[in-house]
XYZ file of C-alpha atoms in Angstrom:
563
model
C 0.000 0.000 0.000
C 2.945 2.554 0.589
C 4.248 1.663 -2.339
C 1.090 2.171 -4.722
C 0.427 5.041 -3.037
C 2.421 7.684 -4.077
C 2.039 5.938 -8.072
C -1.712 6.469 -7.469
C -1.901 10.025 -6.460
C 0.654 11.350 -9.105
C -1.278 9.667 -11.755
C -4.401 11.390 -10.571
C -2.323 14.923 -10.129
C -1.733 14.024 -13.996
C -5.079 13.459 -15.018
C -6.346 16.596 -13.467
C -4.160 18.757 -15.522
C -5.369 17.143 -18.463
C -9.168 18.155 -17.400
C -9.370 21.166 -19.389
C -7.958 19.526 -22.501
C -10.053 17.200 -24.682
C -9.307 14.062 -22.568
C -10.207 10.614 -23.125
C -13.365 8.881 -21.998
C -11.679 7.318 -19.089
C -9.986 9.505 -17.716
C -12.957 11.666 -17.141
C -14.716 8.716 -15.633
C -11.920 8.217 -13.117
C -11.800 11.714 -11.930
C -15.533 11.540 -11.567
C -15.721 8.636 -9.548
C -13.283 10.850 -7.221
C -14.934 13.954 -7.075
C -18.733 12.471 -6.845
C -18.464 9.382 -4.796
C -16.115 10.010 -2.390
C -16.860 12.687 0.788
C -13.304 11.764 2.344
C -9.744 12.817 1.008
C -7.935 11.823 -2.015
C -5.255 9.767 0.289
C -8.635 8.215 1.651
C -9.517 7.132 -1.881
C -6.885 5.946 -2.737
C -6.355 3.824 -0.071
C -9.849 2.564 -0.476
C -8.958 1.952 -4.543
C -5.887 -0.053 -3.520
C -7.671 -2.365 -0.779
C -10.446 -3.144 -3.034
C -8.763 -3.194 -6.675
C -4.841 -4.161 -5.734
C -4.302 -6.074 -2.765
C -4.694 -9.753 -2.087
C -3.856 -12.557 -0.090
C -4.447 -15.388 2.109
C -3.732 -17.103 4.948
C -4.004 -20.644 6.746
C -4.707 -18.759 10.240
C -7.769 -16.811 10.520
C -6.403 -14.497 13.186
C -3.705 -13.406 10.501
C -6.448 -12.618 7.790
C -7.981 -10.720 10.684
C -5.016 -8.868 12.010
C -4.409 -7.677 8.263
C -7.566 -6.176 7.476
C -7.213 -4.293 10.803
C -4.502 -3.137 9.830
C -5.843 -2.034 6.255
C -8.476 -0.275 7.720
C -6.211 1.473 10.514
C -4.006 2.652 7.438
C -7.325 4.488 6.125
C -9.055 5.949 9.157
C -5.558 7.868 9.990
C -5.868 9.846 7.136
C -9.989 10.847 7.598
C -10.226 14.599 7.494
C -13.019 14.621 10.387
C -15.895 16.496 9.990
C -17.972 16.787 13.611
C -21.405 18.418 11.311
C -21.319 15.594 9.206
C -23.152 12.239 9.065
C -20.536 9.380 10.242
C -18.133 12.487 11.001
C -17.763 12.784 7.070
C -16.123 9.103 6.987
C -17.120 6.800 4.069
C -18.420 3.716 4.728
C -15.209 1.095 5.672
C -14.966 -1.041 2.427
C -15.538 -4.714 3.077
C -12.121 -6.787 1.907
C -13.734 -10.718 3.087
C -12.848 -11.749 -0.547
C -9.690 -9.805 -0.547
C -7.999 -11.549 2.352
C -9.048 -15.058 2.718
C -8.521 -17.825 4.955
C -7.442 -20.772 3.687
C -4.584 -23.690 2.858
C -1.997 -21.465 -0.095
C -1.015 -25.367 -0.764
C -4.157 -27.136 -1.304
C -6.910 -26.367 -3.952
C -6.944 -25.842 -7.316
C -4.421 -23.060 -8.590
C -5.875 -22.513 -12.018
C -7.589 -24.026 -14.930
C -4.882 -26.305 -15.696
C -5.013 -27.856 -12.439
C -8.442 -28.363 -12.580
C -8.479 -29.614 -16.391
C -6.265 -32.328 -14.915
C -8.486 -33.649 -12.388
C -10.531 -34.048 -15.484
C -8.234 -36.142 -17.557
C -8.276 -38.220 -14.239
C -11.943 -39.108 -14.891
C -13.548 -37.460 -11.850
C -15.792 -35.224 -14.407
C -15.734 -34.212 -18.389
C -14.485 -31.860 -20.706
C -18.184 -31.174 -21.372
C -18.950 -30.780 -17.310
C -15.809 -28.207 -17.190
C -16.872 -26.422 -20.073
C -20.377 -26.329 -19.864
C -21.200 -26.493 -15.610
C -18.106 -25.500 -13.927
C -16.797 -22.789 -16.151
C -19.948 -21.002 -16.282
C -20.483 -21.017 -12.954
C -17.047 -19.610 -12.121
C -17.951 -16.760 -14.581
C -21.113 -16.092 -12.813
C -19.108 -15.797 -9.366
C -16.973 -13.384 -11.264
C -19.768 -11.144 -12.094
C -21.130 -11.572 -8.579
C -17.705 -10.289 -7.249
C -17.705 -7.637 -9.489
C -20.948 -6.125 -8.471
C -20.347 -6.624 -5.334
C -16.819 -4.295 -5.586
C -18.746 -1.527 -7.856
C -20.930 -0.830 -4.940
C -17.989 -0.842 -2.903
C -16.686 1.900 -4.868
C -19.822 3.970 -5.747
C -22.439 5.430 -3.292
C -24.455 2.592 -3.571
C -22.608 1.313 -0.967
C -24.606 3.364 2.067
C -27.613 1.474 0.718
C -27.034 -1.514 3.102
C -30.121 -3.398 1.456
C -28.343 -3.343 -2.285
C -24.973 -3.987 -0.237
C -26.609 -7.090 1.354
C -28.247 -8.557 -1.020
C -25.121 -8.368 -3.151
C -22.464 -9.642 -0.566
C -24.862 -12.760 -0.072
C -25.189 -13.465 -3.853
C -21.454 -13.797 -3.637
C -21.610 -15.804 -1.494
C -23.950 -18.156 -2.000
C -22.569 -18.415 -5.334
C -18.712 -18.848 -4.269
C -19.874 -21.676 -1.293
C -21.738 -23.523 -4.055
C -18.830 -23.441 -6.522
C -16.457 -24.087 -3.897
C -18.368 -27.050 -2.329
C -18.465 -29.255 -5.854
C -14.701 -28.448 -6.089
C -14.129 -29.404 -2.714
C -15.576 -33.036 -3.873
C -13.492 -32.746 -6.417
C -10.781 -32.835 -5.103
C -11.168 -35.036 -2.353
C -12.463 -37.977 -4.494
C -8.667 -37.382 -6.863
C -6.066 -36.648 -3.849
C -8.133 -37.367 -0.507
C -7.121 -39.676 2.270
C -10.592 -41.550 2.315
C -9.816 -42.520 5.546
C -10.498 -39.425 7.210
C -14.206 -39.012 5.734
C -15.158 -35.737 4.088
C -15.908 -33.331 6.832
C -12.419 -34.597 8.448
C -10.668 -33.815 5.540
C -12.336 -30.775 4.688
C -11.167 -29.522 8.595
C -7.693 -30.741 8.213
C -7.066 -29.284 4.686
C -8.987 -26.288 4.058
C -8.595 -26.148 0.728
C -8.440 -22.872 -1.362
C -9.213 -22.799 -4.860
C -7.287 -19.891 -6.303
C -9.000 -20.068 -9.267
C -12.323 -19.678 -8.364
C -11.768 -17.301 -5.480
C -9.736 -14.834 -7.505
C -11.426 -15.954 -10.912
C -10.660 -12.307 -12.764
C -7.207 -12.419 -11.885
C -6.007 -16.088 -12.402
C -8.047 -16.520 -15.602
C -8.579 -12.964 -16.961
C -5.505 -11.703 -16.017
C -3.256 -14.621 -16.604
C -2.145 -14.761 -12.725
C -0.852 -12.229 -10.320
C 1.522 -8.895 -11.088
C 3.248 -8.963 -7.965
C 3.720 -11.930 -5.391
C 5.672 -11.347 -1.641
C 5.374 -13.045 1.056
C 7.426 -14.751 3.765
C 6.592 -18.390 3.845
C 6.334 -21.002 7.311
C 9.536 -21.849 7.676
C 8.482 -25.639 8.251
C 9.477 -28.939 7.478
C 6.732 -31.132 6.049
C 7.816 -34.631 7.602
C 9.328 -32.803 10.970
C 7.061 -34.309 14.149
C 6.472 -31.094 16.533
C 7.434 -31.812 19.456
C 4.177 -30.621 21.242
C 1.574 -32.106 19.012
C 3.214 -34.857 17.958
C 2.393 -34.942 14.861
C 3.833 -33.017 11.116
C 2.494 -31.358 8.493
C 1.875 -34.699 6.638
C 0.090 -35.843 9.363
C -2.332 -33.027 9.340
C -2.899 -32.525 5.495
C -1.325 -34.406 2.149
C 0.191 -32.621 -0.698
C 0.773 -33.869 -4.249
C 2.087 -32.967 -7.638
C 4.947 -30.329 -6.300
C 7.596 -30.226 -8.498
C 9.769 -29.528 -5.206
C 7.745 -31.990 -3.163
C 11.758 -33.742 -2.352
C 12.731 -30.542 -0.922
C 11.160 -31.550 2.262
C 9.750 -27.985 3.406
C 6.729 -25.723 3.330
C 8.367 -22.692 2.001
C 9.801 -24.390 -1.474
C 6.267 -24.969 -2.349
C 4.931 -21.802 -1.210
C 7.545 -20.652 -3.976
C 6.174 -23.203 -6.445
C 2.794 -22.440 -5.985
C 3.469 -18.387 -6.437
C 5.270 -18.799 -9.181
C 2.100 -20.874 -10.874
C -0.096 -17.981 -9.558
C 2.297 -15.378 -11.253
C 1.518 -13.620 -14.776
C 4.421 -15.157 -16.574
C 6.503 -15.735 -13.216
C 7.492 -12.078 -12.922
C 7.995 -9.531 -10.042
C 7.671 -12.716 -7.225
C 9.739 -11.528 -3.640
C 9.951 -13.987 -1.167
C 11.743 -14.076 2.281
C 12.813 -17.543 3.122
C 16.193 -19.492 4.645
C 19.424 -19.179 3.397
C 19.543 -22.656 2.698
C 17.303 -21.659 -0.335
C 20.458 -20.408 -1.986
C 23.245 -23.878 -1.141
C 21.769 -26.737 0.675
C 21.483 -29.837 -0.878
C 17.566 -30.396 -0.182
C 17.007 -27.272 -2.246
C 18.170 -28.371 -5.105
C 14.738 -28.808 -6.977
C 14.130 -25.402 -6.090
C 17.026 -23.510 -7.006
C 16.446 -25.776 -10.619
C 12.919 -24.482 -10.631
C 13.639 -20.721 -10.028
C 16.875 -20.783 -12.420
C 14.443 -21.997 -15.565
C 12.573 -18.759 -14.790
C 14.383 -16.202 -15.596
C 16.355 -13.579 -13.605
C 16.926 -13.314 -10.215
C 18.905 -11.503 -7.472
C 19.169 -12.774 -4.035
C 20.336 -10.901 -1.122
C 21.615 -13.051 1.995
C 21.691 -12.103 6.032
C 23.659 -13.444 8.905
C 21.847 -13.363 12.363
C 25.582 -11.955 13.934
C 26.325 -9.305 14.942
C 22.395 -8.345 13.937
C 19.502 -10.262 12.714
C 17.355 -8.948 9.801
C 14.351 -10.294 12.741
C 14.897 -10.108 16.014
C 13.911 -13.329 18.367
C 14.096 -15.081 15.015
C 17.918 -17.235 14.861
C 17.224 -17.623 11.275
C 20.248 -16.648 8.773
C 18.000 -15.381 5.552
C 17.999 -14.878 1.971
C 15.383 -12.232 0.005
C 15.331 -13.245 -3.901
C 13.846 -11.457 -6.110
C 12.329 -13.114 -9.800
C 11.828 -11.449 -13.045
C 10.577 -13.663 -16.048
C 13.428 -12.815 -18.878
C 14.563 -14.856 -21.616
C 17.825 -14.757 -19.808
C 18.425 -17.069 -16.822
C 21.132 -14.369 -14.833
C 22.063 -14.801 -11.442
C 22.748 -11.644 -9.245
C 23.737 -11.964 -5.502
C 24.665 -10.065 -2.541
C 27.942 -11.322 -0.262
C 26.548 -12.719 3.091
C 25.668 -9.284 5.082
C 25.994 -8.806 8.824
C 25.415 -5.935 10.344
C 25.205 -3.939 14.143
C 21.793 -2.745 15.269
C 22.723 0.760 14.682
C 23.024 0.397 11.303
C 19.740 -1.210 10.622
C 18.304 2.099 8.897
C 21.351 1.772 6.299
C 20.748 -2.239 5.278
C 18.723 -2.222 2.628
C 19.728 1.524 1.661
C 23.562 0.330 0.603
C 22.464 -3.122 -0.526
C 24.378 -3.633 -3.996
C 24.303 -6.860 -6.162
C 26.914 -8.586 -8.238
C 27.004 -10.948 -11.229
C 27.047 -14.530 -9.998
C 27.297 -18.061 -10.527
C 24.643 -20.952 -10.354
C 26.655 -23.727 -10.137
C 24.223 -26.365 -8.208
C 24.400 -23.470 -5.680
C 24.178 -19.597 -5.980
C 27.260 -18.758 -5.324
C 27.376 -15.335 -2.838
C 29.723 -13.299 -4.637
C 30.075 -9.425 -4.504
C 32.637 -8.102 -6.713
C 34.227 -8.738 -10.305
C 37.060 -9.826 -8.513
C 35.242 -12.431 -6.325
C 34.537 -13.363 -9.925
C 37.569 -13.865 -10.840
C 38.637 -16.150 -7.791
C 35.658 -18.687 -9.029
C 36.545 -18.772 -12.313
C 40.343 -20.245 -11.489
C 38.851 -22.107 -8.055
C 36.214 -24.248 -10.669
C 38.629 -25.462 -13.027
C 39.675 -28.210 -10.074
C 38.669 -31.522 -8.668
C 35.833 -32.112 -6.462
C 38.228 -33.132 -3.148
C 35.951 -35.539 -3.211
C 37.621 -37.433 -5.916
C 40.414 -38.401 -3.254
C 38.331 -40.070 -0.877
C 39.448 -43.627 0.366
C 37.115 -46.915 1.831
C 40.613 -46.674 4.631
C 43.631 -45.436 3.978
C 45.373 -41.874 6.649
C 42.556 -40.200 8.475
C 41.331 -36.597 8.995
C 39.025 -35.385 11.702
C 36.365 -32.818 11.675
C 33.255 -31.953 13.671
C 30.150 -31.235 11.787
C 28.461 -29.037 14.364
C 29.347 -25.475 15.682
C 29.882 -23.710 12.859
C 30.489 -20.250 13.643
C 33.439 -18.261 12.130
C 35.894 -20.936 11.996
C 35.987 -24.924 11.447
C 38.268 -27.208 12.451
C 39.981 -30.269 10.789
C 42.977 -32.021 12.352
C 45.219 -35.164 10.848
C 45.713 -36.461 14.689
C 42.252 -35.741 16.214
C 40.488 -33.670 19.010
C 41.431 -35.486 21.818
C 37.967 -35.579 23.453
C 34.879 -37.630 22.208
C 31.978 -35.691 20.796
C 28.537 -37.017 18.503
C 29.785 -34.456 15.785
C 32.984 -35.905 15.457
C 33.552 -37.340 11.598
C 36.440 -38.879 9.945
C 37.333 -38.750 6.286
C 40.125 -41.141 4.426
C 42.851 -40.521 1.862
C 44.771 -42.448 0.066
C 48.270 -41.560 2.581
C 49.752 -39.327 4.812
C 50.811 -36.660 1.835
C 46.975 -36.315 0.982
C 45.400 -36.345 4.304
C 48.344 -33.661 5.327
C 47.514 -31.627 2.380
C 43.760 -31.871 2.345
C 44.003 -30.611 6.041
C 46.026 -27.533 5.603
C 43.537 -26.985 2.429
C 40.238 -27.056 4.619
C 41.487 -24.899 7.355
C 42.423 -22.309 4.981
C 40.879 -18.972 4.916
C 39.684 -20.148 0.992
C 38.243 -22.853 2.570
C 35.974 -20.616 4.586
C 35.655 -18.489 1.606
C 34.300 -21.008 -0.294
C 31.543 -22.334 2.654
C 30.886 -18.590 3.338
C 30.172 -18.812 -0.444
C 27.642 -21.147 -0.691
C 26.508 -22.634 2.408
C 24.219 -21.730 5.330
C 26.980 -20.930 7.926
C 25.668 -23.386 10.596
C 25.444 -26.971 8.993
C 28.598 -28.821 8.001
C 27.857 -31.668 5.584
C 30.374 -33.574 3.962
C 29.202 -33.051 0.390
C 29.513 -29.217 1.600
C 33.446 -30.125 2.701
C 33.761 -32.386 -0.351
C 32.432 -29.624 -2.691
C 35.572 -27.917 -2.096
C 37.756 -27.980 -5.192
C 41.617 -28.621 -5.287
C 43.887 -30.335 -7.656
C 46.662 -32.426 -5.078
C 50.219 -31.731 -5.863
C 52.844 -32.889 -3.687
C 54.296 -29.931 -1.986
C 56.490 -30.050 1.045
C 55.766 -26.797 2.702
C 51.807 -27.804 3.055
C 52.824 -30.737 4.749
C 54.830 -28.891 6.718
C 52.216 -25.907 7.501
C 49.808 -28.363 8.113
C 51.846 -30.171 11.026
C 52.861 -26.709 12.337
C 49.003 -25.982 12.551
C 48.087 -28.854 14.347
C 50.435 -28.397 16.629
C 49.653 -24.903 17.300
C 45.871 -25.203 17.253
C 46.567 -28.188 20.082
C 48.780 -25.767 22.220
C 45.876 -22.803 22.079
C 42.759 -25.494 22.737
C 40.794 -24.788 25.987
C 39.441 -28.018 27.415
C 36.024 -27.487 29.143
C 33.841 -29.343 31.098
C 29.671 -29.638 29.896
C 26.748 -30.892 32.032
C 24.567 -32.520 29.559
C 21.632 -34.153 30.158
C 21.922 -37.213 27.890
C 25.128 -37.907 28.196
C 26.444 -36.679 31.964
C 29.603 -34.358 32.277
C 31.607 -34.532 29.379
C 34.900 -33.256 28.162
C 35.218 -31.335 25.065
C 37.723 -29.164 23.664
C 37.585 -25.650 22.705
C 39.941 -24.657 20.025
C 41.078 -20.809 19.703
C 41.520 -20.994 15.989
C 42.044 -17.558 15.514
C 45.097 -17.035 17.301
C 46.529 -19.702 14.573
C 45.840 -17.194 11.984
C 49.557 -16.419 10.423
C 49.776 -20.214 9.751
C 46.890 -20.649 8.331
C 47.549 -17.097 6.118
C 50.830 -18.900 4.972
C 48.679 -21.839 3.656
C 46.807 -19.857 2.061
C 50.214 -17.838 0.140
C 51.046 -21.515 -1.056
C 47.468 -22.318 -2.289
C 47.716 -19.403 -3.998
C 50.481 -20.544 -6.373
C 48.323 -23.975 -7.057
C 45.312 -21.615 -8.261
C 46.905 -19.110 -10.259
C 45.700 -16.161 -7.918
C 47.225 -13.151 -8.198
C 48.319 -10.576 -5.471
C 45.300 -8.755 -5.347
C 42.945 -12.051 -5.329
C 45.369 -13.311 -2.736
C 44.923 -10.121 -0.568
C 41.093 -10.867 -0.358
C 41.265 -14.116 0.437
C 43.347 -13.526 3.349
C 41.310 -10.760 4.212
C 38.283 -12.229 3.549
C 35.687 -11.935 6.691
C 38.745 -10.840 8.768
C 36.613 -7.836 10.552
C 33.991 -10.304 12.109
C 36.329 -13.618 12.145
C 39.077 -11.609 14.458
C 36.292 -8.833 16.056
C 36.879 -8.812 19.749
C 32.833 -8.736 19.903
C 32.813 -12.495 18.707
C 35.291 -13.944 21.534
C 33.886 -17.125 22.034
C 31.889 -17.981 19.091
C 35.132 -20.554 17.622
C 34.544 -23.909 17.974
């Protein structure tokens, strides 16, 4: 609404100094519907014209849908010029948004025609039905709605009879409509178990089509989709209820249905409600933009055009606070082209909140199986020479000279030794090479600060996977001085470890180690000079790697956040 706003009231500025010109027909029809059917203010129309003609959505909570169109109608009573004489202190009548905001499942229901033209070919009901029954009576819910919104926007509106017996044409109309679709559906995707009415609670299905009939059909789908999705994985018991997602209601036919998580098909499903999949915004994880079980979503968003995707840390500052979720904001336009624009990962302090999204700035980037975070042409430059290597992966052995790593507490810094940590711990992991000479090189190569460059890169700075470690790509080549470095390393990340003592509650007291990595920082920068020479980086690119993160890695503010 802020942002249509200001578009609306300079357009109508515009069409008012055309008003003593020979304008066109509809022009003069729009600035009479201002000046003789509205008593309030022109901010008051407009926000009245953006409720009723621009703004959409829905919601699976009630209270939400609720809370919104408080909030809608807050937005237009502030700006009421009040009039004490008048009737209703000179206040037009509040418009009525129930079939603006809806309640209902996004996930369930038919999206559009195609969907339903589907169920169909599945033999539930004909070509003929569709065509003949079902169509028609979507078109006649269309003109109900429409009717309905033209008194809205007219002075018919204070004549509560017309308004009544309008609003209840809708919906009887919509119920009935929504009812045989309802059926519909159940009979092709229902868990006959449950019974009808069970199902019917559990799933509340929401035909898009039908409820937004004009928009889906005659407009070909929504201009503008945002939204910030449940965060929530489908299969994932809660711990309070017992039961998931799954449990409750049953999806099908999702592209991203392996992706394991409510928000991937919220994306899907937008992007089938979208006019050509263009100008779609959506807040959601960071492991959107790397993680493995995204895959089938990053596929689906790269086939549909452009994109840019900013990413924030929750340290020092989260872009919600109470929320420990590290985000990314992408943002779709439909193109011919399939370019991929990014944002480093951005962390911020609280004070400079106002200046986030003020000095945001987005560089060319890579979609590689994951959109890579880079920020600069030189950052370019790195990838290009780093992805002409092996998958380290390659070098894996069944057995062969061991190296350690924990996949948990991934801050700023991750640690992988040749000898081990000493101290027993559920995230401890151990990877093979073929001998000493790889496992000694393939050490001093994960602990590097290109290492950390490259999982900064592309991952979701808290899990550690191995075909995230594994991703990592590096030609071997013997070299003495990283076998060296990496025994110096060892050695000095052993002498600056901090052993402490946890209570836990499944296991007892136990003993783990706490490793000051940072203070091991001019041996690992040395690693890094030698890696350096294997790449082909020059002094600059060598500069940033070393560099890379330093501010927040070696911050005093983030003693204590190393493994």
């Amino acid at each position: 609404m802020n942002i249509l706003e200001p578009l609306y009231y300079d357009c109508i500025q515009c069409m008012r100094g055309c008003e003593k010109k020979d304008t066109v027909k509809e022009i003069k029809m729009a600035l009479a519907e201002i000046s003789e059917h509205y008593r309030s203010n022109d901010h008051y129309f407009i926000f009245k014209s953006i409720i009723l003609r621009n703004l959409y959505g829905v919601d699976i909570m009630a209270e939400a849908t609720e809370i919104a169109k408080l909030r809608l109608f807050l937005k237009m009573v502030s700006v009421v010029d009040v009039n004490l004489k008048a009737d209703n202190l000179g206040l037009d009548p509040l418009p009525d948004i129930d079939f603006n905001i809806r309640c209902g499942n996004t996930l369930v229901g038919y999206a559009n025609e195609a969907e339903l033209l589907k169920a169909s070919q599945s033999g539930f009901f004909s070509q003929e039905k569709y065509e003949e029954e079902i169509k028609v009576e979507m078109e006649k819910t269309d003109r109900a709605y429409k009717k309905f919104r033209k008194i809205q926007l007219s002075q018919d509106n204070e004549n509560k009879a017309l308004f009544k017996e309008a609003k209840d044409n809708l919906t009887g109309t919509l119920a009935k409509l929504n009812d045989e679709l309802n059926h519909y559906l159940y009979e092709q995707t229902g868990d006959h178990r449950l019974g009808y009415d069970r199902w019917l609670k559990s799933h509340q299905p929401f035909h898009w089509l039908t409820e937004f009939y004009q928009i889906i059909q005659g407009n070909g789908g929504f201009d503008v989709i945002i939204g910030n999705p449940p965060y929530v994985e489908y299969n994932r018991k809660n711990k309070a209820t017992g039961k998931s997602v799954a449990d409750i209601y049953r999806l099908k036919d999702y592209v991203t249905f392996d992706c394991g998580n409510l928000y991937a098909y919220v994306v899907e499903r937008s992007c089938n409600l979208s006019s050509g999949r263009d100008k779609i915004g959506f807040i959601v994880p960071l492991s959107l933009a790397s993680n493995n079980n995204m895959g089938l979503l990053r596929d689906f968003l790269s086939a549909s055009g452009n994109a840019w995707y900013s990413h924030f840390e929750v340290r020092p500052a989260k872009l919600f606070e109470g929320a420990e979720q590290r985000l990314t904001i992408f943002l779709l336009r439909n193109s011919s082209t399939t370019k991929v624009y990014s944002t480093p990962i951005l962390r911020w302090h609280n004070e400079d909140r106002e200046l986030l999204f003020k000095t945001i700035s987005y560089s060319p980037s890579f979609y590689n199986g994951t959109i890579w975070r880079t920020s600069s042409i030189l950052e370019c430059a790195i990838y290009s020479k780093f992805i002409l290597h092996k998958l380290t992966s390659s070098y894996l052995c069944e057995d062969g000279s061991g190296l350690q790593y924990r996949t948990a507490g991934v801050r700023y810094w991750i640690i992988f030794l040749n000898q081990g940590f000493g101290t027993q711990s559920l995230s401890n992991k151990c990877a093979f090479f073929e001998d000493d000479a790889h496992a000694l090189f393939f050490m001093a190569a994960f602990n590097s600060n290109l290492f950390w460059w490259y999982y900064a890169l592309n991952f979701d700075m808290f899990n550690l996977k191995d075909y995230m470690i594994f991703g990592y790509r590096l030609n071997y080549k013997e070299d003495d001085r990283i076998k060296t470095l990496a025994s110096e390393l060892e050695e000095d990340l052993h002498n600056n470890k901090v052993e402490q003592i946890i209570n836990s509650k499944t296991r007892g007291v136990v003993v783990t180690s706490y490793f000051q990595k940072k203070q091991s920082k001019p041996i690992i920068d040395e690693i890094d000079k030698v890696l350096a020479e294997h790449y082909g980086f020059t002094e600059e690119e060598l500069d940033f790697i070393i560099n890379y993160d330093i501010k927040y890695r070696m911050g005093s503010e983030l003693n204590g956040d190393e493994e």
